[in-house]
Amino acid sequence: MLTTATDIEALAWFGRALADPIRCRILPALQEGPGYPSDFADALEISRTRLSNHLACLRDCGLVVGVPDGRRARYELADDRLGHALGDLRSRRSFWYATGRPPRTGSRRTPP
């Protein structure tokens, strides 16, 4: 059970990071390995400006870090454990849909 303010705050930051579909696409891309914003923007078919804004949010949430590489910055997950956590979330989602029992949400919107 989450008992400390730090635990609750950490979970809130993680939720904020996952609250946007674009950030939910960026994190698995980073899970595959570090890369440069221009490459991620091209792969995700979004503008570099838009990607930069989302990377800033993920950085502020403590999930990614920018590593200086000459005149550029290479982005990667801030901790290898985040990659494992993302994998666990994805496998859980697969389980929900494979069994025909998706999690209950308060909305009628179909998950992506």
PDB file of N, CA and C in Angstrom:
ATOM      1  N   MET A   1       0.840  -1.179   0.000  1.00  0.00           N
ATOM      2  CA  MET A   1       0.000   0.000   0.000  1.00  0.00           C
ATOM      3  C   MET A   1       0.885   1.243   0.000  1.00  0.00           C
ATOM      4  N   LEU A   2       0.485   2.230  -0.775  1.00  0.00           N
ATOM      5  CA  LEU A   2       1.231   3.484  -0.807  1.00  0.00           C
ATOM      6  C   LEU A   2       0.946   4.246   0.473  1.00  0.00           C
ATOM      7  N   THR A   3       1.989   4.520   1.210  1.00  0.00           N
ATOM      8  CA  THR A   3       1.768   5.168   2.489  1.00  0.00           C
ATOM      9  C   THR A   3       2.470   6.508   2.618  1.00  0.00           C
ATOM     10  N   THR A   4       3.541   6.700   1.901  1.00  0.00           N
ATOM     11  CA  THR A   4       4.263   7.958   2.054  1.00  0.00           C
ATOM     12  C   THR A   4       3.912   8.918   0.942  1.00  0.00           C
ATOM     13  N   ALA A   5       4.091  10.177   1.229  1.00  0.00           N
ATOM     14  CA  ALA A   5       3.819  11.201   0.222  1.00  0.00           C
ATOM     15  C   ALA A   5       4.723  11.005  -0.988  1.00  0.00           C
ATOM     16  N   THR A   6       5.945  10.535  -0.768  1.00  0.00           N
ATOM     17  CA  THR A   6       6.879  10.304  -1.872  1.00  0.00           C
ATOM     18  C   THR A   6       6.367   9.217  -2.801  1.00  0.00           C
ATOM     19  N   ASP A   7       5.841   8.120  -2.247  1.00  0.00           N
ATOM     20  CA  ASP A   7       5.289   7.034  -3.067  1.00  0.00           C
ATOM     21  C   ASP A   7       4.114   7.531  -3.896  1.00  0.00           C
ATOM     22  N   ILE A   8       3.245   8.271  -3.270  1.00  0.00           N
ATOM     23  CA  ILE A   8       2.052   8.774  -3.957  1.00  0.00           C
ATOM     24  C   ILE A   8       2.448   9.765  -5.040  1.00  0.00           C
ATOM     25  N   GLU A   9       3.403  10.628  -4.744  1.00  0.00           N
ATOM     26  CA  GLU A   9       3.861  11.603  -5.734  1.00  0.00           C
ATOM     27  C   GLU A   9       4.516  10.913  -6.923  1.00  0.00           C
ATOM     28  N   ALA A  10       5.312   9.886  -6.666  1.00  0.00           N
ATOM     29  CA  ALA A  10       5.957   9.150  -7.755  1.00  0.00           C
ATOM     30  C   ALA A  10       4.922   8.509  -8.663  1.00  0.00           C
ATOM     31  N   LEU A  11       3.899   7.930  -8.082  1.00  0.00           N
ATOM     32  CA  LEU A  11       2.845   7.304  -8.875  1.00  0.00           C
ATOM     33  C   LEU A  11       2.074   8.350  -9.678  1.00  0.00           C
ATOM     34  N   ALA A  12       1.849   9.521  -9.097  1.00  0.00           N
ATOM     35  CA  ALA A  12       1.159  10.604  -9.806  1.00  0.00           C
ATOM     36  C   ALA A  12       1.981  11.078 -11.004  1.00  0.00           C
ATOM     37  N   TRP A  13       3.298  11.188 -10.838  1.00  0.00           N
ATOM     38  CA  TRP A  13       4.148  11.603 -11.960  1.00  0.00           C
ATOM     39  C   TRP A  13       4.115  10.565 -13.076  1.00  0.00           C
ATOM     40  N   PHE A  14       4.134   9.291 -12.700  1.00  0.00           N
ATOM     41  CA  PHE A  14       4.081   8.226 -13.696  1.00  0.00           C
ATOM     42  C   PHE A  14       2.754   8.285 -14.447  1.00  0.00           C
ATOM     43  N   GLY A  15       1.673   8.524 -13.706  1.00  0.00           N
ATOM     44  CA  GLY A  15       0.359   8.665 -14.341  1.00  0.00           C
ATOM     45  C   GLY A  15       0.305   9.842 -15.287  1.00  0.00           C
ATOM     46  N   ARG A  16       0.907  10.955 -14.897  1.00  0.00           N
ATOM     47  CA  ARG A  16       0.944  12.128 -15.773  1.00  0.00           C
ATOM     48  C   ARG A  16       1.684  11.807 -17.066  1.00  0.00           C
ATOM     49  N   ALA A  17       2.780  11.077 -16.942  1.00  0.00           N
ATOM     50  CA  ALA A  17       3.563  10.723 -18.128  1.00  0.00           C
ATOM     51  C   ALA A  17       2.768   9.839 -19.077  1.00  0.00           C
ATOM     52  N   LEU A  18       1.951   8.944 -18.535  1.00  0.00           N
ATOM     53  CA  LEU A  18       1.184   8.010 -19.362  1.00  0.00           C
ATOM     54  C   LEU A  18      -0.167   8.563 -19.804  1.00  0.00           C
ATOM     55  N   ALA A  19      -0.475   9.778 -19.407  1.00  0.00           N
ATOM     56  CA  ALA A  19      -1.792  10.350 -19.687  1.00  0.00           C
ATOM     57  C   ALA A  19      -1.967  10.794 -21.136  1.00  0.00           C
ATOM     58  N   ASP A  20      -0.916  10.807 -21.905  1.00  0.00           N
ATOM     59  CA  ASP A  20      -1.013  11.276 -23.287  1.00  0.00           C
ATOM     60  C   ASP A  20      -0.625  10.149 -24.246  1.00  0.00           C
ATOM     61  N   PRO A  21      -1.418   9.922 -25.292  1.00  0.00           N
ATOM     62  CA  PRO A  21      -1.117   8.835 -26.231  1.00  0.00           C
ATOM     63  C   PRO A  21       0.243   8.969 -26.924  1.00  0.00           C
ATOM     64  N   ILE A  22       0.678  10.188 -27.184  1.00  0.00           N
ATOM     65  CA  ILE A  22       1.985  10.350 -27.836  1.00  0.00           C
ATOM     66  C   ILE A  22       3.095   9.913 -26.882  1.00  0.00           C
ATOM     67  N   ARG A  23       3.002  10.297 -25.622  1.00  0.00           N
ATOM     68  CA  ARG A  23       4.019   9.861 -24.661  1.00  0.00           C
ATOM     69  C   ARG A  23       3.986   8.347 -24.488  1.00  0.00           C
ATOM     70  N   CYS A  24       2.797   7.765 -24.623  1.00  0.00           N
ATOM     71  CA  CYS A  24       2.679   6.308 -24.547  1.00  0.00           C
ATOM     72  C   CYS A  24       3.300   5.629 -25.764  1.00  0.00           C
ATOM     73  N   ARG A  25       3.508   6.357 -26.832  1.00  0.00           N
ATOM     74  CA  ARG A  25       4.217   5.831 -28.005  1.00  0.00           C
ATOM     75  C   ARG A  25       5.721   6.077 -27.895  1.00  0.00           C
ATOM     76  N   ILE A  26       6.101   7.161 -27.248  1.00  0.00           N
ATOM     77  CA  ILE A  26       7.524   7.490 -27.097  1.00  0.00           C
ATOM     78  C   ILE A  26       8.209   6.500 -26.153  1.00  0.00           C
ATOM     79  N   LEU A  27       7.564   6.179 -25.044  1.00  0.00           N
ATOM     80  CA  LEU A  27       8.200   5.314 -24.048  1.00  0.00           C
ATOM     81  C   LEU A  27       8.585   3.936 -24.603  1.00  0.00           C
ATOM     82  N   PRO A  28       7.706   3.239 -25.342  1.00  0.00           N
ATOM     83  CA  PRO A  28       8.143   1.960 -25.923  1.00  0.00           C
ATOM     84  C   PRO A  28       9.276   2.134 -26.943  1.00  0.00           C
ATOM     85  N   ALA A  29       9.274   3.262 -27.657  1.00  0.00           N
ATOM     86  CA  ALA A  29      10.380   3.516 -28.595  1.00  0.00           C
ATOM     87  C   ALA A  29      11.692   3.645 -27.824  1.00  0.00           C
ATOM     88  N   LEU A  30      11.648   4.317 -26.684  1.00  0.00           N
ATOM     89  CA  LEU A  30      12.839   4.441 -25.854  1.00  0.00           C
ATOM     90  C   LEU A  30      13.189   3.112 -25.188  1.00  0.00           C
ATOM     91  N   GLN A  31      12.201   2.287 -24.968  1.00  0.00           N
ATOM     92  CA  GLN A  31      12.438   0.973 -24.371  1.00  0.00           C
ATOM     93  C   GLN A  31      13.303   0.123 -25.306  1.00  0.00           C
ATOM     94  N   GLU A  32      13.147   0.340 -26.609  1.00  0.00           N
ATOM     95  CA  GLU A  32      13.949  -0.406 -27.580  1.00  0.00           C
ATOM     96  C   GLU A  32      15.400   0.035 -27.569  1.00  0.00           C
ATOM     97  N   GLY A  33      15.647   1.258 -27.112  1.00  0.00           N
ATOM     98  CA  GLY A  33      17.014   1.745 -27.025  1.00  0.00           C
ATOM     99  C   GLY A  33      17.060   3.253 -27.138  1.00  0.00           C
ATOM    100  N   PRO A  34      18.206   3.835 -26.757  1.00  0.00           N
ATOM    101  CA  PRO A  34      18.345   5.282 -26.823  1.00  0.00           C
ATOM    102  C   PRO A  34      18.306   5.781 -28.261  1.00  0.00           C
ATOM    103  N   GLY A  35      18.000   7.052 -28.409  1.00  0.00           N
ATOM    104  CA  GLY A  35      17.969   7.628 -29.740  1.00  0.00           C
ATOM    105  C   GLY A  35      17.877   9.135 -29.686  1.00  0.00           C
ATOM    106  N   TYR A  36      17.858   9.708 -30.866  1.00  0.00           N
ATOM    107  CA  TYR A  36      17.831  11.159 -31.021  1.00  0.00           C
ATOM    108  C   TYR A  36      16.419  11.625 -31.348  1.00  0.00           C
ATOM    109  N   PRO A  37      16.063  12.814 -30.871  1.00  0.00           N
ATOM    110  CA  PRO A  37      14.704  13.322 -31.110  1.00  0.00           C
ATOM    111  C   PRO A  37      14.287  13.310 -32.574  1.00  0.00           C
ATOM    112  N   SER A  38      15.178  13.677 -33.465  1.00  0.00           N
ATOM    113  CA  SER A  38      14.804  13.713 -34.877  1.00  0.00           C
ATOM    114  C   SER A  38      14.422  12.325 -35.384  1.00  0.00           C
ATOM    115  N   ASP A  39      15.141  11.305 -34.933  1.00  0.00           N
ATOM    116  CA  ASP A  39      14.820   9.935 -35.343  1.00  0.00           C
ATOM    117  C   ASP A  39      13.479   9.481 -34.775  1.00  0.00           C
ATOM    118  N   PHE A  40      13.226   9.815 -33.511  1.00  0.00           N
ATOM    119  CA  PHE A  40      11.947   9.448 -32.909  1.00  0.00           C
ATOM    120  C   PHE A  40      10.792  10.186 -33.584  1.00  0.00           C
ATOM    121  N   ALA A  41      10.987  11.465 -33.893  1.00  0.00           N
ATOM    122  CA  ALA A  41       9.936  12.245 -34.553  1.00  0.00           C
ATOM    123  C   ALA A  41       9.580  11.624 -35.900  1.00  0.00           C
ATOM    124  N   ASP A  42      10.590  11.239 -36.655  1.00  0.00           N
ATOM    125  CA  ASP A  42      10.348  10.611 -37.957  1.00  0.00           C
ATOM    126  C   ASP A  42       9.638   9.267 -37.795  1.00  0.00           C
ATOM    127  N   ALA A  43      10.113   8.455 -36.854  1.00  0.00           N
ATOM    128  CA  ALA A  43       9.530   7.121 -36.653  1.00  0.00           C
ATOM    129  C   ALA A  43       8.082   7.205 -36.169  1.00  0.00           C
ATOM    130  N   LEU A  44       7.787   8.190 -35.334  1.00  0.00           N
ATOM    131  CA  LEU A  44       6.439   8.330 -34.784  1.00  0.00           C
ATOM    132  C   LEU A  44       5.541   9.221 -35.635  1.00  0.00           C
ATOM    133  N   GLU A  45       6.120   9.792 -36.685  1.00  0.00           N
ATOM    134  CA  GLU A  45       5.402  10.659 -37.618  1.00  0.00           C
ATOM    135  C   GLU A  45       4.741  11.837 -36.914  1.00  0.00           C
ATOM    136  N   ILE A  46       5.525  12.520 -36.078  1.00  0.00           N
ATOM    137  CA  ILE A  46       5.078  13.747 -35.430  1.00  0.00           C
ATOM    138  C   ILE A  46       6.160  14.800 -35.629  1.00  0.00           C
ATOM    139  N   SER A  47       5.796  16.058 -35.449  1.00  0.00           N
ATOM    140  CA  SER A  47       6.768  17.129 -35.647  1.00  0.00           C
ATOM    141  C   SER A  47       7.823  17.089 -34.543  1.00  0.00           C
ATOM    142  N   ARG A  48       8.980  17.621 -34.856  1.00  0.00           N
ATOM    143  CA  ARG A  48      10.069  17.656 -33.871  1.00  0.00           C
ATOM    144  C   ARG A  48       9.699  18.547 -32.688  1.00  0.00           C
ATOM    145  N   THR A  49       8.972  19.626 -32.957  1.00  0.00           N
ATOM    146  CA  THR A  49       8.545  20.515 -31.882  1.00  0.00           C
ATOM    147  C   THR A  49       7.618  19.782 -30.920  1.00  0.00           C
ATOM    148  N   ARG A  50       6.673  19.070 -31.475  1.00  0.00           N
ATOM    149  CA  ARG A  50       5.723  18.330 -30.647  1.00  0.00           C
ATOM    150  C   ARG A  50       6.440  17.249 -29.835  1.00  0.00           C
ATOM    151  N   LEU A  51       7.376  16.546 -30.481  1.00  0.00           N
ATOM    152  CA  LEU A  51       8.136  15.527 -29.784  1.00  0.00           C
ATOM    153  C   LEU A  51       8.960  16.147 -28.658  1.00  0.00           C
ATOM    154  N   SER A  52       9.567  17.290 -28.927  1.00  0.00           N
ATOM    155  CA  SER A  52      10.375  17.973 -27.928  1.00  0.00           C
ATOM    156  C   SER A  52       9.555  18.319 -26.693  1.00  0.00           C
ATOM    157  N   ASN A  53       8.332  18.786 -26.900  1.00  0.00           N
ATOM    158  CA  ASN A  53       7.449  19.108 -25.767  1.00  0.00           C
ATOM    159  C   ASN A  53       7.136  17.867 -24.932  1.00  0.00           C
ATOM    160  N   HIS A  54       6.900  16.752 -25.603  1.00  0.00           N
ATOM    161  CA  HIS A  54       6.593  15.520 -24.884  1.00  0.00           C
ATOM    162  C   HIS A  54       7.823  14.961 -24.175  1.00  0.00           C
ATOM    163  N   LEU A  55       8.989  15.076 -24.800  1.00  0.00           N
ATOM    164  CA  LEU A  55      10.219  14.648 -24.129  1.00  0.00           C
ATOM    165  C   LEU A  55      10.478  15.496 -22.886  1.00  0.00           C
ATOM    166  N   ALA A  56      10.171  16.787 -22.967  1.00  0.00           N
ATOM    167  CA  ALA A  56      10.336  17.662 -21.794  1.00  0.00           C
ATOM    168  C   ALA A  56       9.441  17.198 -20.651  1.00  0.00           C
ATOM    169  N   CYS A  57       8.219  16.815 -20.960  1.00  0.00           N
ATOM    170  CA  CYS A  57       7.308  16.309 -19.931  1.00  0.00           C
ATOM    171  C   CYS A  57       7.864  15.022 -19.319  1.00  0.00           C
ATOM    172  N   LEU A  58       8.309  14.107 -20.160  1.00  0.00           N
ATOM    173  CA  LEU A  58       8.862  12.850 -19.666  1.00  0.00           C
ATOM    174  C   LEU A  58      10.122  13.082 -18.837  1.00  0.00           C
ATOM    175  N   ARG A  59      10.904  14.074 -19.233  1.00  0.00           N
ATOM    176  CA  ARG A  59      12.104  14.445 -18.471  1.00  0.00           C
ATOM    177  C   ARG A  59      11.708  15.008 -17.109  1.00  0.00           C
ATOM    178  N   ASP A  60      10.714  15.904 -17.115  1.00  0.00           N
ATOM    179  CA  ASP A  60      10.228  16.501 -15.861  1.00  0.00           C
ATOM    180  C   ASP A  60       9.654  15.443 -14.920  1.00  0.00           C
ATOM    181  N   CYS A  61       9.060  14.404 -15.486  1.00  0.00           N
ATOM    182  CA  CYS A  61       8.500  13.322 -14.680  1.00  0.00           C
ATOM    183  C   CYS A  61       9.583  12.359 -14.201  1.00  0.00           C
ATOM    184  N   GLY A  62      10.799  12.536 -14.684  1.00  0.00           N
ATOM    185  CA  GLY A  62      11.913  11.700 -14.251  1.00  0.00           C
ATOM    186  C   GLY A  62      12.007  10.361 -14.954  1.00  0.00           C
ATOM    187  N   LEU A  63      11.303  10.211 -16.082  1.00  0.00           N
ATOM    188  CA  LEU A  63      11.299   8.930 -16.779  1.00  0.00           C
ATOM    189  C   LEU A  63      12.354   8.822 -17.861  1.00  0.00           C
ATOM    190  N   VAL A  64      12.777   9.943 -18.423  1.00  0.00           N
ATOM    191  CA  VAL A  64      13.817   9.924 -19.454  1.00  0.00           C
ATOM    192  C   VAL A  64      14.900  10.939 -19.099  1.00  0.00           C
ATOM    193  N   VAL A  65      16.058  10.715 -19.673  1.00  0.00           N
ATOM    194  CA  VAL A  65      17.162  11.658 -19.517  1.00  0.00           C
ATOM    195  C   VAL A  65      17.730  11.962 -20.895  1.00  0.00           C
ATOM    196  N   GLY A  66      18.203  13.190 -21.029  1.00  0.00           N
ATOM    197  CA  GLY A  66      18.903  13.592 -22.235  1.00  0.00           C
ATOM    198  C   GLY A  66      20.399  13.550 -21.960  1.00  0.00           C
ATOM    199  N   VAL A  67      21.130  12.812 -22.778  1.00  0.00           N
ATOM    200  CA  VAL A  67      22.572  12.666 -22.608  1.00  0.00           C
ATOM    201  C   VAL A  67      23.258  13.473 -23.706  1.00  0.00           C
ATOM    202  N   PRO A  68      24.035  14.492 -23.344  1.00  0.00           N
ATOM    203  CA  PRO A  68      24.711  15.287 -24.365  1.00  0.00           C
ATOM    204  C   PRO A  68      25.616  14.416 -25.233  1.00  0.00           C
ATOM    205  N   ASP A  69      25.537  14.652 -26.529  1.00  0.00           N
ATOM    206  CA  ASP A  69      26.354  13.912 -27.494  1.00  0.00           C
ATOM    207  C   ASP A  69      26.799  14.902 -28.559  1.00  0.00           C
ATOM    208  N   GLY A  70      27.860  15.624 -28.272  1.00  0.00           N
ATOM    209  CA  GLY A  70      28.292  16.686 -29.172  1.00  0.00           C
ATOM    210  C   GLY A  70      27.288  17.822 -29.123  1.00  0.00           C
ATOM    211  N   ARG A  71      26.782  18.198 -30.277  1.00  0.00           N
ATOM    212  CA  ARG A  71      25.792  19.279 -30.352  1.00  0.00           C
ATOM    213  C   ARG A  71      24.368  18.766 -30.211  1.00  0.00           C
ATOM    214  N   ARG A  72      24.222  17.482 -30.067  1.00  0.00           N
ATOM    215  CA  ARG A  72      22.895  16.875 -29.963  1.00  0.00           C
ATOM    216  C   ARG A  72      22.698  16.270 -28.583  1.00  0.00           C
ATOM    217  N   ALA A  73      21.486  15.851 -28.318  1.00  0.00           N
ATOM    218  CA  ALA A  73      21.184  15.126 -27.084  1.00  0.00           C
ATOM    219  C   ALA A  73      20.546  13.798 -27.456  1.00  0.00           C
ATOM    220  N   ARG A  74      21.050  12.755 -26.857  1.00  0.00           N
ATOM    221  CA  ARG A  74      20.495  11.414 -27.055  1.00  0.00           C
ATOM    222  C   ARG A  74      19.582  11.133 -25.857  1.00  0.00           C
ATOM    223  N   TYR A  75      18.401  10.622 -26.108  1.00  0.00           N
ATOM    224  CA  TYR A  75      17.447  10.348 -25.035  1.00  0.00           C
ATOM    225  C   TYR A  75      17.382   8.853 -24.761  1.00  0.00           C
ATOM    226  N   GLU A  76      17.187   8.564 -23.465  1.00  0.00           N
ATOM    227  CA  GLU A  76      17.052   7.176 -23.033  1.00  0.00           C
ATOM    228  C   GLU A  76      16.206   7.137 -21.770  1.00  0.00           C
ATOM    229  N   LEU A  77      15.727   5.946 -21.438  1.00  0.00           N
ATOM    230  CA  LEU A  77      14.982   5.789 -20.195  1.00  0.00           C
ATOM    231  C   LEU A  77      15.908   6.120 -19.031  1.00  0.00           C
ATOM    232  N   ALA A  78      15.376   6.754 -18.014  1.00  0.00           N
ATOM    233  CA  ALA A  78      16.190   7.182 -16.881  1.00  0.00           C
ATOM    234  C   ALA A  78      16.690   6.005 -16.050  1.00  0.00           C
ATOM    235  N   ASP A  79      16.010   4.883 -16.122  1.00  0.00           N
ATOM    236  CA  ASP A  79      16.373   3.730 -15.298  1.00  0.00           C
ATOM    237  C   ASP A  79      15.935   2.474 -16.052  1.00  0.00           C
ATOM    238  N   ASP A  80      16.785   1.453 -16.064  1.00  0.00           N
ATOM    239  CA  ASP A  80      16.443   0.205 -16.749  1.00  0.00           C
ATOM    240  C   ASP A  80      15.177  -0.435 -16.191  1.00  0.00           C
ATOM    241  N   ARG A  81      14.887  -0.188 -14.924  1.00  0.00           N
ATOM    242  CA  ARG A  81      13.684  -0.772 -14.319  1.00  0.00           C
ATOM    243  C   ARG A  81      12.413  -0.243 -14.982  1.00  0.00           C
ATOM    244  N   LEU A  82      12.479   0.967 -15.556  1.00  0.00           N
ATOM    245  CA  LEU A  82      11.312   1.506 -16.270  1.00  0.00           C
ATOM    246  C   LEU A  82      10.981   0.650 -17.485  1.00  0.00           C
ATOM    247  N   GLY A  83      11.997   0.178 -18.169  1.00  0.00           N
ATOM    248  CA  GLY A  83      11.769  -0.709 -19.310  1.00  0.00           C
ATOM    249  C   GLY A  83      11.059  -1.981 -18.892  1.00  0.00           C
ATOM    250  N   HIS A  84      11.472  -2.537 -17.758  1.00  0.00           N
ATOM    251  CA  HIS A  84      10.809  -3.740 -17.235  1.00  0.00           C
ATOM    252  C   HIS A  84       9.364  -3.434 -16.849  1.00  0.00           C
ATOM    253  N   ALA A  85       9.142  -2.288 -16.213  1.00  0.00           N
ATOM    254  CA  ALA A  85       7.781  -1.906 -15.811  1.00  0.00           C
ATOM    255  C   ALA A  85       6.889  -1.728 -17.038  1.00  0.00           C
ATOM    256  N   LEU A  86       7.412  -1.096 -18.076  1.00  0.00           N
ATOM    257  CA  LEU A  86       6.634  -0.926 -19.307  1.00  0.00           C
ATOM    258  C   LEU A  86       6.304  -2.277 -19.923  1.00  0.00           C
ATOM    259  N   GLY A  87       7.260  -3.179 -19.913  1.00  0.00           N
ATOM    260  CA  GLY A  87       7.011  -4.531 -20.426  1.00  0.00           C
ATOM    261  C   GLY A  87       5.931  -5.240 -19.634  1.00  0.00           C
ATOM    262  N   ASP A  88       5.958  -5.081 -18.307  1.00  0.00           N
ATOM    263  CA  ASP A  88       4.930  -5.687 -17.464  1.00  0.00           C
ATOM    264  C   ASP A  88       3.555  -5.115 -17.772  1.00  0.00           C
ATOM    265  N   LEU A  89       3.474  -3.798 -17.957  1.00  0.00           N
ATOM    266  CA  LEU A  89       2.188  -3.175 -18.286  1.00  0.00           C
ATOM    267  C   LEU A  89       1.664  -3.678 -19.623  1.00  0.00           C
ATOM    268  N   ARG A  90       2.544  -3.798 -20.594  1.00  0.00           N
ATOM    269  CA  ARG A  90       2.121  -4.265 -21.918  1.00  0.00           C
ATOM    270  C   ARG A  90       1.663  -5.717 -21.865  1.00  0.00           C
ATOM    271  N   SER A  91       2.361  -6.560 -21.109  1.00  0.00           N
ATOM    272  CA  SER A  91       1.961  -7.966 -21.045  1.00  0.00           C
ATOM    273  C   SER A  91       0.631  -8.109 -20.297  1.00  0.00           C
ATOM    274  N   ARG A  92       0.408  -7.263 -19.297  1.00  0.00           N
ATOM    275  CA  ARG A  92      -0.861  -7.299 -18.567  1.00  0.00           C
ATOM    276  C   ARG A  92      -2.016  -6.903 -19.483  1.00  0.00           C
ATOM    277  N   ARG A  93      -1.788  -5.888 -20.307  1.00  0.00           N
ATOM    278  CA  ARG A  93      -2.820  -5.461 -21.257  1.00  0.00           C
ATOM    279  C   ARG A  93      -3.127  -6.593 -22.227  1.00  0.00           C
ATOM    280  N   SER A  94      -2.094  -7.283 -22.708  1.00  0.00           N
ATOM    281  CA  SER A  94      -2.303  -8.411 -23.619  1.00  0.00           C
ATOM    282  C   SER A  94      -3.135  -9.494 -22.938  1.00  0.00           C
ATOM    283  N   PHE A  95      -2.866  -9.734 -21.664  1.00  0.00           N
ATOM    284  CA  PHE A  95      -3.631 -10.731 -20.918  1.00  0.00           C
ATOM    285  C   PHE A  95      -5.100 -10.341 -20.835  1.00  0.00           C
ATOM    286  N   TRP A  96      -5.348  -9.056 -20.529  1.00  0.00           N
ATOM    287  CA  TRP A  96      -6.729  -8.603 -20.406  1.00  0.00           C
ATOM    288  C   TRP A  96      -7.506  -8.848 -21.693  1.00  0.00           C
ATOM    289  N   TYR A  97      -6.898  -8.531 -22.812  1.00  0.00           N
ATOM    290  CA  TYR A  97      -7.613  -8.658 -24.073  1.00  0.00           C
ATOM    291  C   TYR A  97      -7.647 -10.093 -24.577  1.00  0.00           C
ATOM    292  N   ALA A  98      -6.659 -10.897 -24.231  1.00  0.00           N
ATOM    293  CA  ALA A  98      -6.668 -12.300 -24.624  1.00  0.00           C
ATOM    294  C   ALA A  98      -7.754 -13.073 -23.890  1.00  0.00           C
ATOM    295  N   THR A  99      -8.040 -12.675 -22.661  1.00  0.00           N
ATOM    296  CA  THR A  99      -9.056 -13.371 -21.878  1.00  0.00           C
ATOM    297  C   THR A  99     -10.444 -12.778 -22.067  1.00  0.00           C
ATOM    298  N   GLY A 100     -10.519 -11.685 -22.811  1.00  0.00           N
ATOM    299  CA  GLY A 100     -11.808 -11.038 -23.022  1.00  0.00           C
ATOM    300  C   GLY A 100     -12.289 -10.246 -21.827  1.00  0.00           C
ATOM    301  N   ARG A 101     -11.387  -9.988 -20.884  1.00  0.00           N
ATOM    302  CA  ARG A 101     -11.767  -9.252 -19.679  1.00  0.00           C
ATOM    303  C   ARG A 101     -10.908  -7.998 -19.539  1.00  0.00           C
ATOM    304  N   PRO A 102     -11.176  -6.994 -20.334  1.00  0.00           N
ATOM    305  CA  PRO A 102     -10.398  -5.767 -20.173  1.00  0.00           C
ATOM    306  C   PRO A 102     -10.713  -5.120 -18.830  1.00  0.00           C
ATOM    307  N   PRO A 103      -9.788  -4.322 -18.338  1.00  0.00           N
ATOM    308  CA  PRO A 103     -10.044  -3.671 -17.055  1.00  0.00           C
ATOM    309  C   PRO A 103     -11.228  -2.726 -17.173  1.00  0.00           C
ATOM    310  N   ARG A 104     -11.929  -2.556 -16.093  1.00  0.00           N
ATOM    311  CA  ARG A 104     -13.044  -1.620 -16.086  1.00  0.00           C
ATOM    312  C   ARG A 104     -12.503  -0.223 -15.954  1.00  0.00           C
ATOM    313  N   THR A 105     -13.030   0.639 -16.772  1.00  0.00           N
ATOM    314  CA  THR A 105     -12.690   2.050 -16.669  1.00  0.00           C
ATOM    315  C   THR A 105     -13.974   2.810 -16.526  1.00  0.00           C
ATOM    316  N   GLY A 106     -13.884   4.035 -16.135  1.00  0.00           N
ATOM    317  CA  GLY A 106     -15.079   4.831 -15.961  1.00  0.00           C
ATOM    318  C   GLY A 106     -15.631   5.374 -17.267  1.00  0.00           C
ATOM    319  N   SER A 107     -14.933   5.139 -18.360  1.00  0.00           N
ATOM    320  CA  SER A 107     -15.380   5.720 -19.621  1.00  0.00           C
ATOM    321  C   SER A 107     -15.826   4.621 -20.586  1.00  0.00           C
ATOM    322  N   ARG A 108     -16.461   5.047 -21.623  1.00  0.00           N
ATOM    323  CA  ARG A 108     -16.892   4.116 -22.667  1.00  0.00           C
ATOM    324  C   ARG A 108     -15.914   4.082 -23.823  1.00  0.00           C
ATOM    325  N   ARG A 109     -14.863   4.856 -23.702  1.00  0.00           N
ATOM    326  CA  ARG A 109     -13.888   4.951 -24.773  1.00  0.00           C
ATOM    327  C   ARG A 109     -13.103   3.644 -24.884  1.00  0.00           C
ATOM    328  N   THR A 110     -12.873   3.185 -26.100  1.00  0.00           N
ATOM    329  CA  THR A 110     -12.114   1.976 -26.335  1.00  0.00           C
ATOM    330  C   THR A 110     -10.628   2.299 -26.225  1.00  0.00           C
ATOM    331  N   PRO A 111      -9.856   1.480 -25.470  1.00  0.00           N
ATOM    332  CA  PRO A 111      -8.416   1.740 -25.354  1.00  0.00           C
ATOM    333  C   PRO A 111      -7.733   1.636 -26.709  1.00  0.00           C
ATOM    334  N   PRO A 112      -6.609   2.349 -26.874  1.00  0.00           N
ATOM    335  CA  PRO A 112      -5.887   2.310 -28.168  1.00  0.00           C
ATOM    336  C   PRO A 112      -5.287   0.960 -28.440  1.00  0.00           C
TER     337      PRO A 112
END
